[in-house]
Amino acid sequence: MHTLSPDRVVVALADIVGSRACLASGPDTAAFTTDYRGIHHGKAAAVVLPANTRELSRVMAWCHAHDVPVVPQGGNTSLMGGAVPDASGQAVVVNLRRMNQVLEVDATNDTMTVQAGVTLSAARSAAEAAGRLFPLRIGSEGSCQIGGNLSTNAGGTAVLRYGNMRDLVLGLEAVLPDGRIYSGLRGLRKDNTGYDLKQLFVGSEGTLGIITAAVLKLMPLPRSSAVAFVAVASPAAAVALLGEAKKMAGQSLTAFELVSRPALELVLAYLGDASSPLEDSHEWMVLIELTSGVDAEALDQTLMQVLEAGLEAGLVLDAAVAASGADAQAFWRIREEISDAQTRTGGSIKCDVSVPLSRIAPFIEHATAAVLALQPRARMVIYGHMGDGNVHFNPLRPADCTAPAFLSACYEPVSHAVDSLAHAAGGSISAEHGIGVAKRDDLTLYKSPVELALMWQIKRALDPKNLLNPAKLLLDAPSVDAFDS
Ligand code: MLT
Ligand code: ZN
């Protein structure tokens, strides 16, 4: 703990970044100290907005010398409270929004070099302007930033085809906790020169260094797409249909998203101006998307073949095929707005688990039974990226129960039941949202002592003073003895 007054911190950091880029705690900093869902509230000694890597390096060196904790922040869209400070008022928030330049698009090398504060949608647009695709696709693309996407290893709806952020990065630049700069902005697909240091920073939630720029992979821009909203007999039928789709559509299968009936009902009520693509009500649906660089007709035919095979096998109960780009957008809007519909409704227990596909159907069945045993009237908002085994299993408060009443009675037992069933099925308690503060205590239940000790050894090697995003992801450092045991 440092004993500097906030004024002293502000004066010292304003000297580095300029007074307009160093905000003292007050009404102007509220947006930086509260997460966007309004769940995690903190306080900062100052909020700093560096203009470039050199400035950030000097900020970090000063904070390191004075034992001031630093919380890195991109678009502040974390669902886990990973990007806001604690309530102590000791930490400095470093927001990367001013470092928002696309530095280079190299269409020959199929790479793009961007600063960390570039929003995902700006990165996608820059790629598209060069006739390329940057394939990460998540609902918050207008505000989330590439640095945050990397530090949380973001996933989203196209992982099935293109992988997550870890798979989409070739090079990185990051500022270390003591101010040194790791310069690895290389656009190489082959580079076997020792440890893959860039991957240390990916998914480490800003606890090892602050990512300032990255070289990202670009893909061919699809020319055609075919989209269907499909009622399936059960989660097991969805898994079987996914198998058929992979067989028949191969590489063109881009998304395979699961939607439960309560999830559809919730989002339609929230949107108000949307309707179900299907005539009847069904318990389970999937949104299937194929994309390709070749002609649309062939893709439409493949989608129809998948659906026919599904119908014949009794997997598919009904299907709506998008007849236009507008239809496809309307189907996607329903899927992508589920998250906001939950936020607005309040009282949602967000479990973001992944399970091997072979076990996902029994997992959903057992976890549903476990939740309903705790609260029989919970609305089972279950949806997500079934194609890659990631289920957002988010029980919602009964309509006549307040959010605080539901959360205080059910949050702990529900999360525990769902996470332990996922773990028992060989899964993960955080597929794509990370750990932050929300899952930090649970992590210690599901990682082995060796894994936790290794994580702490890496943390100590890079951040021996534990100043960078402290108490996120990892809470209490084990005693030094524990590393030897
Ligand atoms: C999504 O896939 O919509 C988000 O990752 C889910 C969420 O907000 O829980
Ligand atoms: Zn998701």
mmCIF file of N, CA and C and ligand atoms in Angstrom, residues 79 137-139 155-157 257 335 339 352 383-385 390-392 432-433, ligand 2:
data_model
loop_
_atom_site.group_PDB
_atom_site.id
_atom_site.type_symbol
_atom_site.label_atom_id
_atom_site.label_comp_id
_atom_site.label_asym_id
_atom_site.label_seq_id
_atom_site.Cartn_x
_atom_site.Cartn_y
_atom_site.Cartn_z
ATOM 1 N N LEU A 79 -17.438 -8.529 -18.373
ATOM 2 C CA LEU A 79 -18.607 -9.018 -17.631
ATOM 3 C C LEU A 79 -18.203 -9.528 -16.254
ATOM 4 N N ARG A 137 -15.921 -11.847 -33.687
ATOM 5 C CA ARG A 137 -17.267 -11.247 -33.735
ATOM 6 C C ARG A 137 -17.911 -11.385 -32.362
ATOM 7 N N ILE A 138 -18.072 -10.262 -31.658
ATOM 8 C CA ILE A 138 -18.766 -10.292 -30.370
ATOM 9 C C ILE A 138 -19.731 -9.101 -30.300
ATOM 10 N N GLY A 139 -20.739 -9.235 -29.448
ATOM 11 C CA GLY A 139 -21.824 -8.243 -29.401
ATOM 12 C C GLY A 139 -21.343 -6.835 -29.104
ATOM 13 N N GLY A 155 -13.733 -14.493 -27.435
ATOM 14 C CA GLY A 155 -14.153 -15.585 -28.338
ATOM 15 C C GLY A 155 -15.278 -15.136 -29.253
ATOM 16 N N GLY A 156 -16.539 -15.381 -28.849
ATOM 17 C CA GLY A 156 -17.672 -14.912 -29.637
ATOM 18 C C GLY A 156 -18.236 -15.947 -30.585
ATOM 19 N N THR A 157 -18.915 -15.448 -31.642
ATOM 20 C CA THR A 157 -19.760 -16.334 -32.447
ATOM 21 C C THR A 157 -19.053 -16.977 -33.644
ATOM 22 N N GLU A 257 -25.123 -21.502 -33.155
ATOM 23 C CA GLU A 257 -25.474 -20.896 -31.871
ATOM 24 C C GLU A 257 -26.761 -21.508 -31.317
ATOM 25 N N ARG A 335 -30.207 -13.176 -31.648
ATOM 26 C CA ARG A 335 -29.147 -13.862 -30.892
ATOM 27 C C ARG A 335 -28.280 -12.870 -30.116
ATOM 28 N N SER A 339 -27.867 -10.925 -24.460
ATOM 29 C CA SER A 339 -27.067 -10.464 -23.336
ATOM 30 C C SER A 339 -27.623 -9.152 -22.770
ATOM 31 N N ASP A 352 -20.618 -19.002 -17.580
ATOM 32 C CA ASP A 352 -20.075 -19.047 -18.946
ATOM 33 C C ASP A 352 -19.158 -20.260 -19.018
ATOM 34 N N TYR A 383 -27.990 -20.324 -23.781
ATOM 35 C CA TYR A 383 -27.713 -19.993 -25.182
ATOM 36 C C TYR A 383 -26.202 -19.989 -25.365
ATOM 37 N N GLY A 384 -25.776 -19.715 -26.570
ATOM 38 C CA GLY A 384 -24.335 -19.557 -26.742
ATOM 39 C C GLY A 384 -23.767 -20.341 -27.897
ATOM 40 N N HIS A 385 -22.457 -20.474 -27.806
ATOM 41 C CA HIS A 385 -21.673 -20.897 -28.961
ATOM 42 C C HIS A 385 -21.515 -22.412 -28.956
ATOM 43 N N ASN A 390 -19.260 -23.916 -25.954
ATOM 44 C CA ASN A 390 -19.416 -22.846 -24.955
ATOM 45 C C ASN A 390 -20.900 -22.530 -24.751
ATOM 46 N N VAL A 391 -21.366 -22.779 -23.526
ATOM 47 C CA VAL A 391 -22.761 -22.488 -23.212
ATOM 48 C C VAL A 391 -22.838 -21.342 -22.221
ATOM 49 N N HIS A 392 -23.629 -20.326 -22.537
ATOM 50 C CA HIS A 392 -23.961 -19.305 -21.542
ATOM 51 C C HIS A 392 -25.185 -19.837 -20.800
ATOM 52 N N GLU A 432 -15.117 -17.932 -22.003
ATOM 53 C CA GLU A 432 -14.645 -16.792 -22.794
ATOM 54 C C GLU A 432 -14.725 -15.465 -22.056
ATOM 55 N N HIS A 433 -15.381 -15.396 -20.919
ATOM 56 C CA HIS A 433 -15.535 -14.107 -20.234
ATOM 57 C C HIS A 433 -14.392 -13.809 -19.275
HETATM 58 ZN ZN ZN B 2 -20.587 -15.396 -25.762
#
